[in-house]
PDB file of C-alpha atoms and ligand atoms in Angstrom:
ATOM      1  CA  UNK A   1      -5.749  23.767 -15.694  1.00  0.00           C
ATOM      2  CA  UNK A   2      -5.621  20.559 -13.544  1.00  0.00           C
ATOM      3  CA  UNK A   3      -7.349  19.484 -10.872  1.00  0.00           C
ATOM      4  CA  UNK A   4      -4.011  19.360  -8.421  1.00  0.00           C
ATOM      5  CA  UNK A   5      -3.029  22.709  -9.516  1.00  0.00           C
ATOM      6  CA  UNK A   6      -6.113  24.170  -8.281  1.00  0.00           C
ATOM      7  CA  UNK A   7      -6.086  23.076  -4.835  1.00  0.00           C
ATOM      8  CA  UNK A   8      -4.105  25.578  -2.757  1.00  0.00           C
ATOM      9  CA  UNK A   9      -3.521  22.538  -0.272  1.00  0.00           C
ATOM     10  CA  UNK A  10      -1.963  20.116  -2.327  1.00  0.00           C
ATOM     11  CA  UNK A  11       1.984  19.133  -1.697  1.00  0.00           C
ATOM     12  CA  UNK A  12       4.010  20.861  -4.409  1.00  0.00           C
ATOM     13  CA  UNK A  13       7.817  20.333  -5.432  1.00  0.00           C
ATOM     14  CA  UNK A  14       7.693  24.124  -4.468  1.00  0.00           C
ATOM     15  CA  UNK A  15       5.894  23.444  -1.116  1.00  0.00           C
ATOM     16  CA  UNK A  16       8.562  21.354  -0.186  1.00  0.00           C
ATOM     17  CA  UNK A  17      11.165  23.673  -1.019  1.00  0.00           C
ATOM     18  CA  UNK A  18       9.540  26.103   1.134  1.00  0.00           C
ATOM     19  CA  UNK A  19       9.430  24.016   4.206  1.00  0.00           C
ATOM     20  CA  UNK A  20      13.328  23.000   3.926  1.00  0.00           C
ATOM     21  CA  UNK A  21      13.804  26.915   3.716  1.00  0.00           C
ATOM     22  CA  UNK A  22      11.546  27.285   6.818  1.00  0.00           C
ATOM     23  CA  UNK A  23      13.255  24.250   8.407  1.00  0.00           C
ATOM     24  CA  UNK A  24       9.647  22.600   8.481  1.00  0.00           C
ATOM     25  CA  UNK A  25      10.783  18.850   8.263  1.00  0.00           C
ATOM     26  CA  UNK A  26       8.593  16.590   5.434  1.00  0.00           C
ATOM     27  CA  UNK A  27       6.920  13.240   6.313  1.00  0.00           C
ATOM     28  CA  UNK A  28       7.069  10.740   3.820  1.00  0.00           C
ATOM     29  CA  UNK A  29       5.278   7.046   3.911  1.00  0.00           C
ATOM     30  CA  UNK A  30       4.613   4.609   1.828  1.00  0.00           C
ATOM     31  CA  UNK A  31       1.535   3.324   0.283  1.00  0.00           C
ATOM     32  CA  UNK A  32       0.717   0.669  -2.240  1.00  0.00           C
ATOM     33  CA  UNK A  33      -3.652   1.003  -2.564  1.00  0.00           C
ATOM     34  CA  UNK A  34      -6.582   3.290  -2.842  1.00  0.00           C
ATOM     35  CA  UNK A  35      -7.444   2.451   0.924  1.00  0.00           C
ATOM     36  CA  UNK A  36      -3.890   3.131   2.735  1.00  0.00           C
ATOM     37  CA  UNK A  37      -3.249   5.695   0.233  1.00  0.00           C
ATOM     38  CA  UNK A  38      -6.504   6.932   1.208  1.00  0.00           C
ATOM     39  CA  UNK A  39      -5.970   6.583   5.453  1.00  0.00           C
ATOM     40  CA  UNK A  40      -2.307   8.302   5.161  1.00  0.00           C
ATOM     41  CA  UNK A  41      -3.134  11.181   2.879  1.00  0.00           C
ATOM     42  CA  UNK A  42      -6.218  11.616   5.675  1.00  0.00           C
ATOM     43  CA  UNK A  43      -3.540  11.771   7.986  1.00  0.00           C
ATOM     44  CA  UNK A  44      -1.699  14.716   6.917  1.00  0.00           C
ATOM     45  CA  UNK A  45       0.936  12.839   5.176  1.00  0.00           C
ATOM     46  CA  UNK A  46       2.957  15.401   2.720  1.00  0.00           C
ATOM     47  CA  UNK A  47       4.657  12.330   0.556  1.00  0.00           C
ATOM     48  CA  UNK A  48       3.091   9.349  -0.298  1.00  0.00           C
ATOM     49  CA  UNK A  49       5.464   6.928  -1.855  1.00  0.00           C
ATOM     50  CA  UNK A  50       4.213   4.170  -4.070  1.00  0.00           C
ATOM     51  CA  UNK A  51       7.456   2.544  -3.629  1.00  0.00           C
ATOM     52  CA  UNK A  52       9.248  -0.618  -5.598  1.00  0.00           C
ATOM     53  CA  UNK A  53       9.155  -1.910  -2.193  1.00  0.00           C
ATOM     54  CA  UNK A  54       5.844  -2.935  -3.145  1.00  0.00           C
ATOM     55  CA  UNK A  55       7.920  -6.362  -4.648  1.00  0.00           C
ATOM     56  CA  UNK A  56       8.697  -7.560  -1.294  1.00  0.00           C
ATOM     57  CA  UNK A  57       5.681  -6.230   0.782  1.00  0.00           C
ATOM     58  CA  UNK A  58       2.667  -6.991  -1.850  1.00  0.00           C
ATOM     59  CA  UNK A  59       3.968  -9.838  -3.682  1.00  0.00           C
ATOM     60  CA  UNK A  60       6.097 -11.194  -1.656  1.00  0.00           C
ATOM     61  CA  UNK A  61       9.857 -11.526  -3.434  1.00  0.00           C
ATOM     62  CA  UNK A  62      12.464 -11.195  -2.081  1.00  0.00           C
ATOM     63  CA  UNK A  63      14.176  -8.346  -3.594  1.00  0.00           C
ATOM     64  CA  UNK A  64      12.764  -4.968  -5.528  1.00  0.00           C
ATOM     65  CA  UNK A  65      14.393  -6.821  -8.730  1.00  0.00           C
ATOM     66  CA  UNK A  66      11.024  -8.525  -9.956  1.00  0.00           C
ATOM     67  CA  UNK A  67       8.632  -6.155 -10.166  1.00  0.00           C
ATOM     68  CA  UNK A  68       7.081  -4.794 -13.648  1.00  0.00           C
ATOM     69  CA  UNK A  69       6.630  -1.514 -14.770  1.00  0.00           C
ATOM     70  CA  UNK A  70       2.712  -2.882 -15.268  1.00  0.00           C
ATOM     71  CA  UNK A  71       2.465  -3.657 -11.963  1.00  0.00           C
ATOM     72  CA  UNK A  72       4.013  -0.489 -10.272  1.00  0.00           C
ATOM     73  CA  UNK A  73       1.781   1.318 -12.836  1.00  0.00           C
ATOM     74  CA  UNK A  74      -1.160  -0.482 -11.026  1.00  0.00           C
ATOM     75  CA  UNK A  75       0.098   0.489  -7.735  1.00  0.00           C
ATOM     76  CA  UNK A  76       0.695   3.749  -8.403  1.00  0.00           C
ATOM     77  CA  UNK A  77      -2.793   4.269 -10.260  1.00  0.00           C
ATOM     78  CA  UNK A  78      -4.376   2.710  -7.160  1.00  0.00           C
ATOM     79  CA  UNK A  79      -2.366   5.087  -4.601  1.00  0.00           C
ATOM     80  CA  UNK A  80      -3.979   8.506  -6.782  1.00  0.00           C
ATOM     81  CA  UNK A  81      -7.224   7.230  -6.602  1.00  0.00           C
ATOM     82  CA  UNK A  82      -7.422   8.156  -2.347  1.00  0.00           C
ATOM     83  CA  UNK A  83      -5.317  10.643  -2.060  1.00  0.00           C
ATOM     84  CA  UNK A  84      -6.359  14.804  -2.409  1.00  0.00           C
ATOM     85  CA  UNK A  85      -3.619  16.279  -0.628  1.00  0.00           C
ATOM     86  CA  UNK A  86       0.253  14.384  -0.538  1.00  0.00           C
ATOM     87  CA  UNK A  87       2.733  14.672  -3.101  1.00  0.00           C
ATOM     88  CA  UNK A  88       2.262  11.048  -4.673  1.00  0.00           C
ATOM     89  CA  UNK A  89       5.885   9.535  -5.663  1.00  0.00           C
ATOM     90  CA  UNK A  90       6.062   6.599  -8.123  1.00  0.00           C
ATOM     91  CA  UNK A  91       9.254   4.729  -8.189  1.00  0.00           C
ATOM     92  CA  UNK A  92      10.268   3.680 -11.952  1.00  0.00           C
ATOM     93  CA  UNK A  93      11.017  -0.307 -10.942  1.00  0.00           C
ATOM     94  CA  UNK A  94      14.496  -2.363 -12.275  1.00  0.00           C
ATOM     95  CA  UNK A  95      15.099  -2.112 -15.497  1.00  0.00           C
ATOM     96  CA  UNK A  96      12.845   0.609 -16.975  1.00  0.00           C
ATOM     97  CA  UNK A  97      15.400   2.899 -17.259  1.00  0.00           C
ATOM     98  CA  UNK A  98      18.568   1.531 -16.906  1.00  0.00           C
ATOM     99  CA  UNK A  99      19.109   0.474 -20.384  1.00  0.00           C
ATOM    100  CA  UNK A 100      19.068   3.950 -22.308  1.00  0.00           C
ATOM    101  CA  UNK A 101      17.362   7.394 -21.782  1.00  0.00           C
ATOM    102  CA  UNK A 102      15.121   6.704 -24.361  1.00  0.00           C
ATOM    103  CA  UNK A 103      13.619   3.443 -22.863  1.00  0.00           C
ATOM    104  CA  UNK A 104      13.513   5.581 -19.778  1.00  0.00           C
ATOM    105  CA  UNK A 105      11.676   8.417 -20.863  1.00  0.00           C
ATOM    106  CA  UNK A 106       9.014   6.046 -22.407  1.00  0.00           C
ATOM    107  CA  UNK A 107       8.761   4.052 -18.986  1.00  0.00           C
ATOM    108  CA  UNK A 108       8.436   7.528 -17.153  1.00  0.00           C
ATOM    109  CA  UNK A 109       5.780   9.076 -19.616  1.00  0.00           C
ATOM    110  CA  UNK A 110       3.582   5.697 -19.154  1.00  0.00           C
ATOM    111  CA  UNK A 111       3.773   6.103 -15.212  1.00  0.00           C
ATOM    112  CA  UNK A 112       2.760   9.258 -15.210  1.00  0.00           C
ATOM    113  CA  UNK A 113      -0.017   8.887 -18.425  1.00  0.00           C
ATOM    114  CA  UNK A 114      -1.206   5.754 -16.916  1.00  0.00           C
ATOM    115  CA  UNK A 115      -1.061   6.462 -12.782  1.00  0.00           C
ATOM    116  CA  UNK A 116      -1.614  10.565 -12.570  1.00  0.00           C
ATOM    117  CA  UNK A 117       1.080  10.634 -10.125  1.00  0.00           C
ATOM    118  CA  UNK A 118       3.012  13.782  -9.561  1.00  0.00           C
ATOM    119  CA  UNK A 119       6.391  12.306  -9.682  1.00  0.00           C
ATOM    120  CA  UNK A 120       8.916   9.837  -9.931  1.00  0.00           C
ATOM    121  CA  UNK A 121      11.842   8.229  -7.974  1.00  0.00           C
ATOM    122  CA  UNK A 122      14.838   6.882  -9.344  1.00  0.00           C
ATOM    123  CA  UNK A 123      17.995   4.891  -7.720  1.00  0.00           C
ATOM    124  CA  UNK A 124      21.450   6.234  -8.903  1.00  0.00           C
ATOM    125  CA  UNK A 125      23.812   8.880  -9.465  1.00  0.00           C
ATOM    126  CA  UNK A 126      26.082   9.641 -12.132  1.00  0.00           C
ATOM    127  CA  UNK A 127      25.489   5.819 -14.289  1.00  0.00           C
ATOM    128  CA  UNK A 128      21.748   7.127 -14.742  1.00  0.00           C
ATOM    129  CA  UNK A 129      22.327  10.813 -14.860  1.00  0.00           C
ATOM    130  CA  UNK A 130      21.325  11.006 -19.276  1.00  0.00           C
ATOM    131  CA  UNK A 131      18.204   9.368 -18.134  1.00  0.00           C
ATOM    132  CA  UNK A 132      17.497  11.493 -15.278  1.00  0.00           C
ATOM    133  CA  UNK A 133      17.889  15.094 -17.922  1.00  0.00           C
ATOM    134  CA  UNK A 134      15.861  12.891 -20.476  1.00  0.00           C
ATOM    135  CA  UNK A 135      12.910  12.547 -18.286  1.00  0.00           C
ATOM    136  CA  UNK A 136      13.465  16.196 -16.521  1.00  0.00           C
ATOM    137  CA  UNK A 137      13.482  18.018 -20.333  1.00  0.00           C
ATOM    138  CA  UNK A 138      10.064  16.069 -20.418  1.00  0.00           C
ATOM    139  CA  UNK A 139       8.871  18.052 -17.472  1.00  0.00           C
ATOM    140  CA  UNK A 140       8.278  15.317 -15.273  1.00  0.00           C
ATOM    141  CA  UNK A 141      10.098  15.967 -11.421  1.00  0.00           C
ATOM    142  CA  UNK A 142      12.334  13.484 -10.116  1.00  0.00           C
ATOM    143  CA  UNK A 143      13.475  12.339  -6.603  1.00  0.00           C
ATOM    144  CA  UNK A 144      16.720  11.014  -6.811  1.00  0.00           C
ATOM    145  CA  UNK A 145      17.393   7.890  -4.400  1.00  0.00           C
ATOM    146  CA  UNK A 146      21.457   7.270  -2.964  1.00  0.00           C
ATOM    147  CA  UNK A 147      23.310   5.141  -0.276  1.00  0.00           C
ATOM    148  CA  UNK A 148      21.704   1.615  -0.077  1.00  0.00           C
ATOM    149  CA  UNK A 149      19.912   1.179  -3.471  1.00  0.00           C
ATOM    150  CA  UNK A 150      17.891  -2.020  -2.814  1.00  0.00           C
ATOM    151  CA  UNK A 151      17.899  -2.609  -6.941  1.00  0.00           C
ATOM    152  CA  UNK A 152      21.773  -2.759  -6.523  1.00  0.00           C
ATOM    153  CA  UNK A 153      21.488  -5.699  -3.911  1.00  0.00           C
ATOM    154  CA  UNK A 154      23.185  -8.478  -6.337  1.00  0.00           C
ATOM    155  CA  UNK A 155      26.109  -5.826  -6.558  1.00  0.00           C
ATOM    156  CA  UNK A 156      26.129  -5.248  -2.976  1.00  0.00           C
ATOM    157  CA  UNK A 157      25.441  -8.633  -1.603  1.00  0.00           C
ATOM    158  CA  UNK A 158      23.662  -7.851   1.589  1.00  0.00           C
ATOM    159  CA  UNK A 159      21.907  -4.328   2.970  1.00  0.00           C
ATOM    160  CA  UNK A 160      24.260  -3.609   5.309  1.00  0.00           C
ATOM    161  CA  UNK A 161      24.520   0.662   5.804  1.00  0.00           C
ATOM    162  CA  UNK A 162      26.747   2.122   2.642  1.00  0.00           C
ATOM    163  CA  UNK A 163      28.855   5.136   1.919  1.00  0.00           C
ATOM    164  CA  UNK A 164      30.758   4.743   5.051  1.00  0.00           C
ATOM    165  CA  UNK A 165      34.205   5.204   3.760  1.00  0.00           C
ATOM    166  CA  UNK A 166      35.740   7.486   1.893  1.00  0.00           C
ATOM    167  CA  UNK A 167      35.588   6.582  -2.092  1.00  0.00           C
ATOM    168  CA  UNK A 168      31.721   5.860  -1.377  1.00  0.00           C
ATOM    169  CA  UNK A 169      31.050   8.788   0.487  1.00  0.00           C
ATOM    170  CA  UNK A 170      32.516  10.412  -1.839  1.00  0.00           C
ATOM    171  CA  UNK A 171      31.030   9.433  -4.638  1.00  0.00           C
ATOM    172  CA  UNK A 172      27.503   9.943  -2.669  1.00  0.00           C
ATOM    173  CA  UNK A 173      28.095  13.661  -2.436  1.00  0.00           C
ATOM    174  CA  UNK A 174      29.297  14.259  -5.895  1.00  0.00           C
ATOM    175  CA  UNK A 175      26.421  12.233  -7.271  1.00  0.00           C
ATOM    176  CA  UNK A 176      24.048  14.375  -5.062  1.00  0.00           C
ATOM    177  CA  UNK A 177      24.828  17.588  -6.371  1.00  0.00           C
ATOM    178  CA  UNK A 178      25.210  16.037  -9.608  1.00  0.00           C
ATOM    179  CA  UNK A 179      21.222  14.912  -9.177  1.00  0.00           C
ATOM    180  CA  UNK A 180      20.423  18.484  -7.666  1.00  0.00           C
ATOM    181  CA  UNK A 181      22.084  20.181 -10.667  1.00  0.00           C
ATOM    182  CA  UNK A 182      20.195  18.174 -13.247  1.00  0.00           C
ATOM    183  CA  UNK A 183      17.226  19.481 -11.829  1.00  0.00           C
ATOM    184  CA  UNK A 184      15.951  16.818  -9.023  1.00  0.00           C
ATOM    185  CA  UNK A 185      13.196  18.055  -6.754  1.00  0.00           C
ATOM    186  CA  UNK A 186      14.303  16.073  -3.832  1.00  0.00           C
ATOM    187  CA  UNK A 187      16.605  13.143  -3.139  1.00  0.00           C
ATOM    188  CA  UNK A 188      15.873   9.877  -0.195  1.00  0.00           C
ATOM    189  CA  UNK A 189      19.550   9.297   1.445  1.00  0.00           C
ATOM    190  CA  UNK A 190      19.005   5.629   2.155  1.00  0.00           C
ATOM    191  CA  UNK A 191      20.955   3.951   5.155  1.00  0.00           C
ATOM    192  CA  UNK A 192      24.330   5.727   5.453  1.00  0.00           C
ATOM    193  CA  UNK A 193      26.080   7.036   8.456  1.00  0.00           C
ATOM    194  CA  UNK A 194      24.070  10.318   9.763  1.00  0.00           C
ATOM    195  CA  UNK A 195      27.291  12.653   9.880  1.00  0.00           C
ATOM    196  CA  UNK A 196      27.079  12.143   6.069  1.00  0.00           C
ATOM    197  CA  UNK A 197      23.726  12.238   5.065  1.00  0.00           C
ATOM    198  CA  UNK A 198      23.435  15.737   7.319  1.00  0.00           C
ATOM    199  CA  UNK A 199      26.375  16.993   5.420  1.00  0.00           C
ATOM    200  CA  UNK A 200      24.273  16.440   2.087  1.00  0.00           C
ATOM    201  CA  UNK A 201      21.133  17.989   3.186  1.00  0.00           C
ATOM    202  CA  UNK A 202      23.380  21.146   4.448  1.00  0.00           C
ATOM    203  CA  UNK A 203      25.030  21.517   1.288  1.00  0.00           C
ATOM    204  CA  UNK A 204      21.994  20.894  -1.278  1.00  0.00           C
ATOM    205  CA  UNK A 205      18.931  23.533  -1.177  1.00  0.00           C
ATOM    206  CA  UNK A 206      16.387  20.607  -2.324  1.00  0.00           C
ATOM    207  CA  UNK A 207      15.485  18.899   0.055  1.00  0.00           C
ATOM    208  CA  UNK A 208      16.712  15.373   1.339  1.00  0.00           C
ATOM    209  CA  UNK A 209      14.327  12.572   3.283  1.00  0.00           C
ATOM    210  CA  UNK A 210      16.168  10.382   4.877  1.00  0.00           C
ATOM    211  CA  UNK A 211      15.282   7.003   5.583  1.00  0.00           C
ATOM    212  CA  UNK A 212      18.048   4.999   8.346  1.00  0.00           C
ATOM    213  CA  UNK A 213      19.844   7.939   7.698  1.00  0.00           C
ATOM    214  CA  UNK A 214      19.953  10.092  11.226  1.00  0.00           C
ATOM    215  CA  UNK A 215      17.782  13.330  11.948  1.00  0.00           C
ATOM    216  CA  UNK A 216      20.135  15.625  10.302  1.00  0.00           C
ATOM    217  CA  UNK A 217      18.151  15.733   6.840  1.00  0.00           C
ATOM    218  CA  UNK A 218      15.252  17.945   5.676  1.00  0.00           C
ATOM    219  CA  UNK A 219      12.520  15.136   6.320  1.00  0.00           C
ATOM    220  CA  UNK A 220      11.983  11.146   7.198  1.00  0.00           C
ATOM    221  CA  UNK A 221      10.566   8.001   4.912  1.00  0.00           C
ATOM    222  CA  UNK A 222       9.619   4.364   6.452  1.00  0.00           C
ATOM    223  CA  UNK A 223       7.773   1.563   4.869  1.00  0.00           C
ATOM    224  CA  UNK A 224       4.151   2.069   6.439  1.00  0.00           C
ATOM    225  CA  UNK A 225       3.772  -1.330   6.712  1.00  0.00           C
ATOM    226  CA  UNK A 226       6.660  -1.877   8.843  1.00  0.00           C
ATOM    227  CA  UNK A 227       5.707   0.957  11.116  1.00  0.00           C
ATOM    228  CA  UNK A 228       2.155   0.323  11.779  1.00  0.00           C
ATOM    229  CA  UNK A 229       4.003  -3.352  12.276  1.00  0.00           C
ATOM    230  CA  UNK A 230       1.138  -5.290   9.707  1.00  0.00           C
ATOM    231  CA  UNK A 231       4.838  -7.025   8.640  1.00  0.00           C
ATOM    232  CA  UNK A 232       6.472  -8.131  11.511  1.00  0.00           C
ATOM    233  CA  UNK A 233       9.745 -10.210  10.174  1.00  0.00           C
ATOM    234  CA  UNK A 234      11.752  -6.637   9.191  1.00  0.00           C
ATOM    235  CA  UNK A 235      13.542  -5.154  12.084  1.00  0.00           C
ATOM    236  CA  UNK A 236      16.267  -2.798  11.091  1.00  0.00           C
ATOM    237  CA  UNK A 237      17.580  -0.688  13.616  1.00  0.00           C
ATOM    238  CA  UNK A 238      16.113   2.574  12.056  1.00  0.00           C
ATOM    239  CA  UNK A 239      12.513   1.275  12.357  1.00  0.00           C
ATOM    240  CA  UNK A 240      10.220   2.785  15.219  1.00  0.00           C
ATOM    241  CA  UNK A 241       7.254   0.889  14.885  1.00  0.00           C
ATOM    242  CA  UNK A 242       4.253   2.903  15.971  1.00  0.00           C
ATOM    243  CA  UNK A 243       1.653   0.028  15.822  1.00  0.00           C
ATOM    244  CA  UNK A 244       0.999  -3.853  16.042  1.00  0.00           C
ATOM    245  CA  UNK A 245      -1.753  -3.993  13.748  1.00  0.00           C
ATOM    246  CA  UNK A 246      -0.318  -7.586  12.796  1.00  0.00           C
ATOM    247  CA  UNK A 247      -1.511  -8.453  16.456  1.00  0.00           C
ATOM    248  CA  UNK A 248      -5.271  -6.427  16.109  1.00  0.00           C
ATOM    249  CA  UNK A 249      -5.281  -8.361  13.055  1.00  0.00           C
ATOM    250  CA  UNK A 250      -4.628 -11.622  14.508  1.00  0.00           C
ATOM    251  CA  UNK A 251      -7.161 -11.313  17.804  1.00  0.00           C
ATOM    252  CA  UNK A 252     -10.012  -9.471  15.183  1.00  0.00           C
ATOM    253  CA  UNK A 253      -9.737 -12.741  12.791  1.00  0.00           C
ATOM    254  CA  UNK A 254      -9.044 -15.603  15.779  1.00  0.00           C
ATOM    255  CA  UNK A 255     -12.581 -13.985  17.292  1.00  0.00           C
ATOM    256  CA  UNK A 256     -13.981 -14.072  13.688  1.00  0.00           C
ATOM    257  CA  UNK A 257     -13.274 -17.665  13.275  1.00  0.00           C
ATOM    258  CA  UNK A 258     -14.315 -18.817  16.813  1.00  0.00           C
ATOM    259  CA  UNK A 259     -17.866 -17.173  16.247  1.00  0.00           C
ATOM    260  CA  UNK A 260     -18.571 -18.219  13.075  1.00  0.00           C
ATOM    261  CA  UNK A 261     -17.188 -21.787  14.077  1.00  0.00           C
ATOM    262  CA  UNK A 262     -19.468 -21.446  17.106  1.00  0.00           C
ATOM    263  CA  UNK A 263     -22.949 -20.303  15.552  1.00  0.00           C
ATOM    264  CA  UNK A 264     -22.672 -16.735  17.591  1.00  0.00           C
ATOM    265  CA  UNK A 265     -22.065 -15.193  13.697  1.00  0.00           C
ATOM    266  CA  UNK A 266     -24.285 -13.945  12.433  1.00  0.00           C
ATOM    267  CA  UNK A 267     -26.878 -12.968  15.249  1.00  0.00           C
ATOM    268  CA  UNK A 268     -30.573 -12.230  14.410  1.00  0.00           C
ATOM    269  CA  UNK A 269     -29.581  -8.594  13.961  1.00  0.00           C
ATOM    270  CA  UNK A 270     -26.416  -9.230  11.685  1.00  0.00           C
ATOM    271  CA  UNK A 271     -29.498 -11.164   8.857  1.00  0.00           C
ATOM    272  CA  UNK A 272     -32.362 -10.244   6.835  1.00  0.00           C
TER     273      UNK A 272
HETATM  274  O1  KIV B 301      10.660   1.416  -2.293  1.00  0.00           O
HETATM  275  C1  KIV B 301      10.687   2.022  -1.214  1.00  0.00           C
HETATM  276  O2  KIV B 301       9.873   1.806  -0.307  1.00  0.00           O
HETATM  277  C2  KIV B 301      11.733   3.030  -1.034  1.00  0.00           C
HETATM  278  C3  KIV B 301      11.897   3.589   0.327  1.00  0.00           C
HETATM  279  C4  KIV B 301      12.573   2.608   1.190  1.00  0.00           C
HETATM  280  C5  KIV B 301      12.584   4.887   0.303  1.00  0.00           C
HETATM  281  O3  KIV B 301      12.416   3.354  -1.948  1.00  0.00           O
END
């Protein structure tokens, strides 16, 4: 028996069934380390997502496009290490599992081998859907992930809010069920109009996190570093940043330099 299964606390696909059917909503963040996966599982997270956004907030590119299925494997691996209690969520990165359901299911059975997550995320609806019952017959749960699918971008050309007319929306909610009837756990509605994304979560029974998608869904998801604001240059209109820790940051390492520059670091106390 494993570890996870035998804590009664731990965040289960079945947990967060119950608390859609209870009308509970689920917090989701994301987390890229041992440390913040550590401080957000402490903080009663019930998702942690080590999410492909880790290409533009750890290494710094541009889009989710870059990043390797060894790095989000290091992520992810990282991101188990601190947590005890969350769900942990790793996303399967551009291009390991696009190609064919085989290639797929080999990139999903090393994430989970190589990280000890719980689950996996995946962008798409219908174009992926082999690869999505692939990896389900496996046994491993998925989290489906529709509206603005930030490994689409070069299709899309900019991130402006999808699915607001009708062949997109409609295509959204077929895909949707299609994901739910494959088997998906969950599914992250990603910036489309709220109207829509609360008609989803009504007519699915998994449950949907929204993130920029209105308070009509089942739970909410935000980049943790843009809401404790330690990145400062991303300002969408759905972000509520809770924090400036850019700015506590800034003034802790200023002072830092200042007294080291000045002699007053390291007092007599602060040596051996
Ligand atoms: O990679 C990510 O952080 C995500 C969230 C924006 C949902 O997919």
């Amino acid at each position: 028996m494993s570890i996870h299964s035998e804590d009664s606390r731990r965040v289960t696909t079945h947990r967060l069934l119950e608390m859609k059917q209870r009308g509970e909503k689920i917090s989701m963040l994301t987390a890229y380390d041992f440390t913040m996966g550590n401080i957000v599982d402490k903080a009663g997270i019930d998702i942690i997502l080590v999410g492909d956004s880790a290409s533009n907030v750890m290494c710094g590119n541009i889009t989710t496009l870059p990043i390797t299925l060894d790095q989000m494997i290091f992520f992810g691996k990282s991101v188990v290490r601190g947590v005890k209690r969350a769900m942990v969520v790793v996303d399967m990165p551009f291009g390991s599992y696009q190609g064919n359901s085989k290639e797929a299911l080999a990139s999903a059975i090393r994430i989970m081998k190589e990280t000890h997550c719980d689950c996996l995320k995946l962008e798409g609806g219908e174009e992926i859907l082999e690869s999505v019952k692939r990896i389900l017959s496996a046994g491993i749960p998925i989290m489906g992930h529709l509206g603005l699918m930030p490994q689409s971008i070069n299709k899309y050309g900019s991130y402006a809010v999808r699915a607001k007319e009708g062949d997109e929306a409609e295509k959204l909610i077929r895909d949707a069920h299609l994901l739910e009837e494959a088997g998906c756990f969950g599914l992250v509605l990603e910036k489309i109009p709220a109207a829509l994304a609360k008609q989803v979560a009504a007519e699915l029974t998994i449950p949907v996190i929204g993130i920029g998608a209105g308070g009509g869904v089942d739970g909410q998801v935000l980049v943790l570093h843009d809401m404790i604001g330690l990145t400062q240059d991303f300002s969408p209109r759905f972000l509520r940043r809770y924090a400036n820790i850019q700015g506590i940051m800034n003034e802790a390492i200023e002072h830092y330099v200042e007294d080291v520059k000045s002699g007053d670091f390291p007092s007599d106390k602060e040596q051996y």
